Amino acid sequence: MWDTFAQSPAFGILVTVTVFALAVLFSRVLGNPAWANPILWASAGVVALLLLARIDYEQYMVGGQYFLPLLGLAVVALAAPPFRHRRLLRKSSVAIVVAVGIGSVAGVATTMLLAWAFGGSEQAILAAAPKQATSPVAFAIANLSGGSGELAAVLAVLTGIVGATVGPGLLRLLRFTDPGDRGLAMGVSAHAIGTARIAREEPVAGAFAVVGMVLAAIYVTVLVPIALHSLRLAL
Amino acid sequence: MTGRAVSGSQGFDAASGQRAARPTGIGAYLIKLSRVAVGLLVVVACYLSGEWFADILSIPVPGSVLGMVLLFLVLCVQPVRLSDRFVVPVAERLVALIPFLLVPAAVGVVAHLVVIARDAGALLTAIVGGWAVTLVVTAHAAKLLLRRANKKF
């Protein structure tokens, strides 16, 4: 009975749903701080469960694999949030597009150079390169460039947590008070997790963050293959 | 995790609420269901087109990201009323699902624990350094460009 269940797709799906629900509950009870991110703790929970119960990763993925095509569909759906804030884009679209572009170029370049300079392996560089993009996009980019999408998604989540925790304070320290500057900086540097954080206290900045996050995801998608190609040529 | 928290003030929910006679019961349910189906169909069509474009152009860009750009264009081109009523609610529901859908992907890191252990220093530096530079550069660029853009109006 147990064996049939553990071999079926229902096992992976049920484990994911249960552990994710617990992680969301855990985050809510604590008041949704960035470090209590449900993705991080739910994945850690599933990993711990698999290790403790001595269940193979492959066995979990019999059910887990069904989530991945839906993730691609969800990336497409990311067009909706900036569409809601299209008025913002209409007013100062060129300035926003250029500012996000400058930030994305700086981000991808620094990330890759640091990973390389501190002795990271090729796998590490490939996974770190897209981490500035929102996790599902980072996952897709890294998979496509021959790196580990799984690692890229986790690195993106960690970036988001750092950005959401430290970002607003650092911006205040550097005397950025305009909601446009604050929102774009948070959305571009810490994607969805940073956006959720700043939107809670500053709704106007939150709208800018949404637009910045999705634009940055597009920039990173284009920049990573170019940057990887030039890094390979240079080495 | 998503932009849901900041959205919701606009849209046509208010407009549809003002209509005099709203269908109730099973009728309302069927209308809602068909709206979701139409919205989902548009998103899926954009996804498949994106994958198809990425394939025939043979560019190293995920089809899903091309699909996202395509969906944004579709939303802008069709009458706003249609976008807001059919596609946007479904798409936002999908976006809200992203954290949950990412869990099996993130669980996959167990296969890469060797890379993580070996390159922990490089990865950590890249995360924090890359983040800090992105934040500061974007904030400065926005300050410079947005102020200039607002002066014109």
PDB file of N, CA, C and O in Angstrom, chain B residues 78-104:
ATOM      1  N   GLN B  78      -5.283  44.642 -27.511  1.00  0.00           N
ATOM      2  CA  GLN B  78      -6.728  44.405 -27.465  1.00  0.00           C
ATOM      3  C   GLN B  78      -7.399  45.443 -26.567  1.00  0.00           C
ATOM      4  O   GLN B  78      -6.745  46.076 -25.746  1.00  0.00           O
ATOM      5  N   PRO B  79      -8.713  45.611 -26.711  1.00  0.00           N
ATOM      6  CA  PRO B  79      -9.399  46.606 -25.898  1.00  0.00           C
ATOM      7  C   PRO B  79      -9.144  46.371 -24.415  1.00  0.00           C
ATOM      8  O   PRO B  79      -9.207  45.227 -23.952  1.00  0.00           O
ATOM      9  N   VAL B  80      -8.839  47.445 -23.701  1.00  0.00           N
ATOM     10  CA  VAL B  80      -8.466  47.357 -22.292  1.00  0.00           C
ATOM     11  C   VAL B  80      -9.499  46.587 -21.478  1.00  0.00           C
ATOM     12  O   VAL B  80      -9.176  45.807 -20.588  1.00  0.00           O
ATOM     13  N   ARG B  81     -10.771  46.776 -21.820  1.00  0.00           N
ATOM     14  CA  ARG B  81     -11.853  46.130 -21.098  1.00  0.00           C
ATOM     15  C   ARG B  81     -11.699  44.610 -21.127  1.00  0.00           C
ATOM     16  O   ARG B  81     -11.882  43.928 -20.126  1.00  0.00           O
ATOM     17  N   LEU B  82     -11.352  44.092 -22.300  1.00  0.00           N
ATOM     18  CA  LEU B  82     -11.177  42.642 -22.446  1.00  0.00           C
ATOM     19  C   LEU B  82      -9.988  42.160 -21.628  1.00  0.00           C
ATOM     20  O   LEU B  82     -10.069  41.161 -20.920  1.00  0.00           O
ATOM     21  N   SER B  83      -8.864  42.891 -21.731  1.00  0.00           N
ATOM     22  CA  SER B  83      -7.659  42.497 -20.997  1.00  0.00           C
ATOM     23  C   SER B  83      -7.938  42.437 -19.511  1.00  0.00           C
ATOM     24  O   SER B  83      -7.606  41.471 -18.833  1.00  0.00           O
ATOM     25  N   ASP B  84      -8.561  43.505 -18.998  1.00  0.00           N
ATOM     26  CA  ASP B  84      -8.761  43.607 -17.562  1.00  0.00           C
ATOM     27  C   ASP B  84      -9.749  42.577 -17.041  1.00  0.00           C
ATOM     28  O   ASP B  84      -9.657  42.133 -15.908  1.00  0.00           O
ATOM     29  N   ARG B  85     -10.724  42.203 -17.878  1.00  0.00           N
ATOM     30  CA  ARG B  85     -11.751  41.302 -17.386  1.00  0.00           C
ATOM     31  C   ARG B  85     -11.382  39.831 -17.540  1.00  0.00           C
ATOM     32  O   ARG B  85     -11.724  39.025 -16.698  1.00  0.00           O
ATOM     33  N   PHE B  86     -10.700  39.504 -18.633  1.00  0.00           N
ATOM     34  CA  PHE B  86     -10.463  38.088 -18.920  1.00  0.00           C
ATOM     35  C   PHE B  86      -9.060  37.621 -18.542  1.00  0.00           C
ATOM     36  O   PHE B  86      -8.904  36.628 -17.862  1.00  0.00           O
ATOM     37  N   VAL B  87      -8.069  38.345 -19.026  1.00  0.00           N
ATOM     38  CA  VAL B  87      -6.704  37.825 -18.921  1.00  0.00           C
ATOM     39  C   VAL B  87      -6.035  38.191 -17.604  1.00  0.00           C
ATOM     40  O   VAL B  87      -5.467  37.324 -16.933  1.00  0.00           O
ATOM     41  N   VAL B  88      -6.112  39.474 -17.218  1.00  0.00           N
ATOM     42  CA  VAL B  88      -5.352  39.922 -16.049  1.00  0.00           C
ATOM     43  C   VAL B  88      -5.687  39.142 -14.769  1.00  0.00           C
ATOM     44  O   VAL B  88      -4.769  38.706 -14.065  1.00  0.00           O
ATOM     45  N   PRO B  89      -6.972  38.901 -14.439  1.00  0.00           N
ATOM     46  CA  PRO B  89      -7.238  38.149 -13.204  1.00  0.00           C
ATOM     47  C   PRO B  89      -6.636  36.744 -13.217  1.00  0.00           C
ATOM     48  O   PRO B  89      -6.051  36.312 -12.218  1.00  0.00           O
ATOM     49  N   VAL B  90      -6.749  36.048 -14.346  1.00  0.00           N
ATOM     50  CA  VAL B  90      -6.189  34.693 -14.433  1.00  0.00           C
ATOM     51  C   VAL B  90      -4.671  34.743 -14.317  1.00  0.00           C
ATOM     52  O   VAL B  90      -4.059  33.955 -13.590  1.00  0.00           O
ATOM     53  N   ALA B  91      -4.072  35.684 -15.048  1.00  0.00           N
ATOM     54  CA  ALA B  91      -2.612  35.792 -15.039  1.00  0.00           C
ATOM     55  C   ALA B  91      -2.112  36.101 -13.631  1.00  0.00           C
ATOM     56  O   ALA B  91      -1.117  35.530 -13.179  1.00  0.00           O
ATOM     57  N   GLU B  92      -2.819  36.963 -12.920  1.00  0.00           N
ATOM     58  CA  GLU B  92      -2.362  37.307 -11.568  1.00  0.00           C
ATOM     59  C   GLU B  92      -2.502  36.124 -10.623  1.00  0.00           C
ATOM     60  O   GLU B  92      -1.686  35.950  -9.714  1.00  0.00           O
ATOM     61  N   ARG B  93      -3.524  35.301 -10.848  1.00  0.00           N
ATOM     62  CA  ARG B  93      -3.662  34.083 -10.056  1.00  0.00           C
ATOM     63  C   ARG B  93      -2.461  33.161 -10.307  1.00  0.00           C
ATOM     64  O   ARG B  93      -1.910  32.561  -9.381  1.00  0.00           O
ATOM     65  N   LEU B  94      -2.056  33.067 -11.570  1.00  0.00           N
ATOM     66  CA  LEU B  94      -0.892  32.235 -11.919  1.00  0.00           C
ATOM     67  C   LEU B  94       0.380  32.766 -11.277  1.00  0.00           C
ATOM     68  O   LEU B  94       1.200  32.007 -10.761  1.00  0.00           O
ATOM     69  N   VAL B  95       0.539  34.098 -11.318  1.00  0.00           N
ATOM     70  CA  VAL B  95       1.736  34.712 -10.723  1.00  0.00           C
ATOM     71  C   VAL B  95       1.792  34.414  -9.232  1.00  0.00           C
ATOM     72  O   VAL B  95       2.858  34.127  -8.681  1.00  0.00           O
ATOM     73  N   ALA B  96       0.626  34.441  -8.576  1.00  0.00           N
ATOM     74  CA  ALA B  96       0.580  34.164  -7.142  1.00  0.00           C
ATOM     75  C   ALA B  96       0.988  32.726  -6.832  1.00  0.00           C
ATOM     76  O   ALA B  96       1.405  32.411  -5.723  1.00  0.00           O
ATOM     77  N   LEU B  97       0.883  31.844  -7.831  1.00  0.00           N
ATOM     78  CA  LEU B  97       1.243  30.436  -7.640  1.00  0.00           C
ATOM     79  C   LEU B  97       2.755  30.188  -7.726  1.00  0.00           C
ATOM     80  O   LEU B  97       3.219  29.112  -7.366  1.00  0.00           O
ATOM     81  N   ILE B  98       3.502  31.193  -8.246  1.00  0.00           N
ATOM     82  CA  ILE B  98       4.924  30.968  -8.527  1.00  0.00           C
ATOM     83  C   ILE B  98       5.704  30.407  -7.330  1.00  0.00           C
ATOM     84  O   ILE B  98       6.412  29.408  -7.482  1.00  0.00           O
ATOM     85  N   PRO B  99       5.570  30.986  -6.115  1.00  0.00           N
ATOM     86  CA  PRO B  99       6.365  30.443  -5.007  1.00  0.00           C
ATOM     87  C   PRO B  99       6.123  28.954  -4.806  1.00  0.00           C
ATOM     88  O   PRO B  99       7.062  28.185  -4.575  1.00  0.00           O
ATOM     89  N   PHE B 100       4.864  28.539  -4.909  1.00  0.00           N
ATOM     90  CA  PHE B 100       4.518  27.132  -4.721  1.00  0.00           C
ATOM     91  C   PHE B 100       5.124  26.264  -5.826  1.00  0.00           C
ATOM     92  O   PHE B 100       5.722  25.216  -5.556  1.00  0.00           O
ATOM     93  N   LEU B 101       5.018  26.749  -7.078  1.00  0.00           N
ATOM     94  CA  LEU B 101       5.524  25.963  -8.209  1.00  0.00           C
ATOM     95  C   LEU B 101       7.044  25.837  -8.180  1.00  0.00           C
ATOM     96  O   LEU B 101       7.615  24.916  -8.761  1.00  0.00           O
ATOM     97  N   LEU B 102       7.700  26.786  -7.495  1.00  0.00           N
ATOM     98  CA  LEU B 102       9.166  26.767  -7.464  1.00  0.00           C
ATOM     99  C   LEU B 102       9.744  25.720  -6.525  1.00  0.00           C
ATOM    100  O   LEU B 102      10.911  25.367  -6.645  1.00  0.00           O
ATOM    101  N   VAL B 103       8.919  25.233  -5.591  1.00  0.00           N
ATOM    102  CA  VAL B 103       9.458  24.326  -4.571  1.00  0.00           C
ATOM    103  C   VAL B 103      10.136  23.081  -5.165  1.00  0.00           C
ATOM    104  O   VAL B 103      11.289  22.802  -4.835  1.00  0.00           O
ATOM    105  N   PRO B 104       9.479  22.334  -6.087  1.00  0.00           N
ATOM    106  CA  PRO B 104      10.177  21.167  -6.640  1.00  0.00           C
ATOM    107  C   PRO B 104      11.466  21.546  -7.369  1.00  0.00           C
ATOM    108  O   PRO B 104      12.446  20.798  -7.312  1.00  0.00           O
TER     109      PRO B 104
END
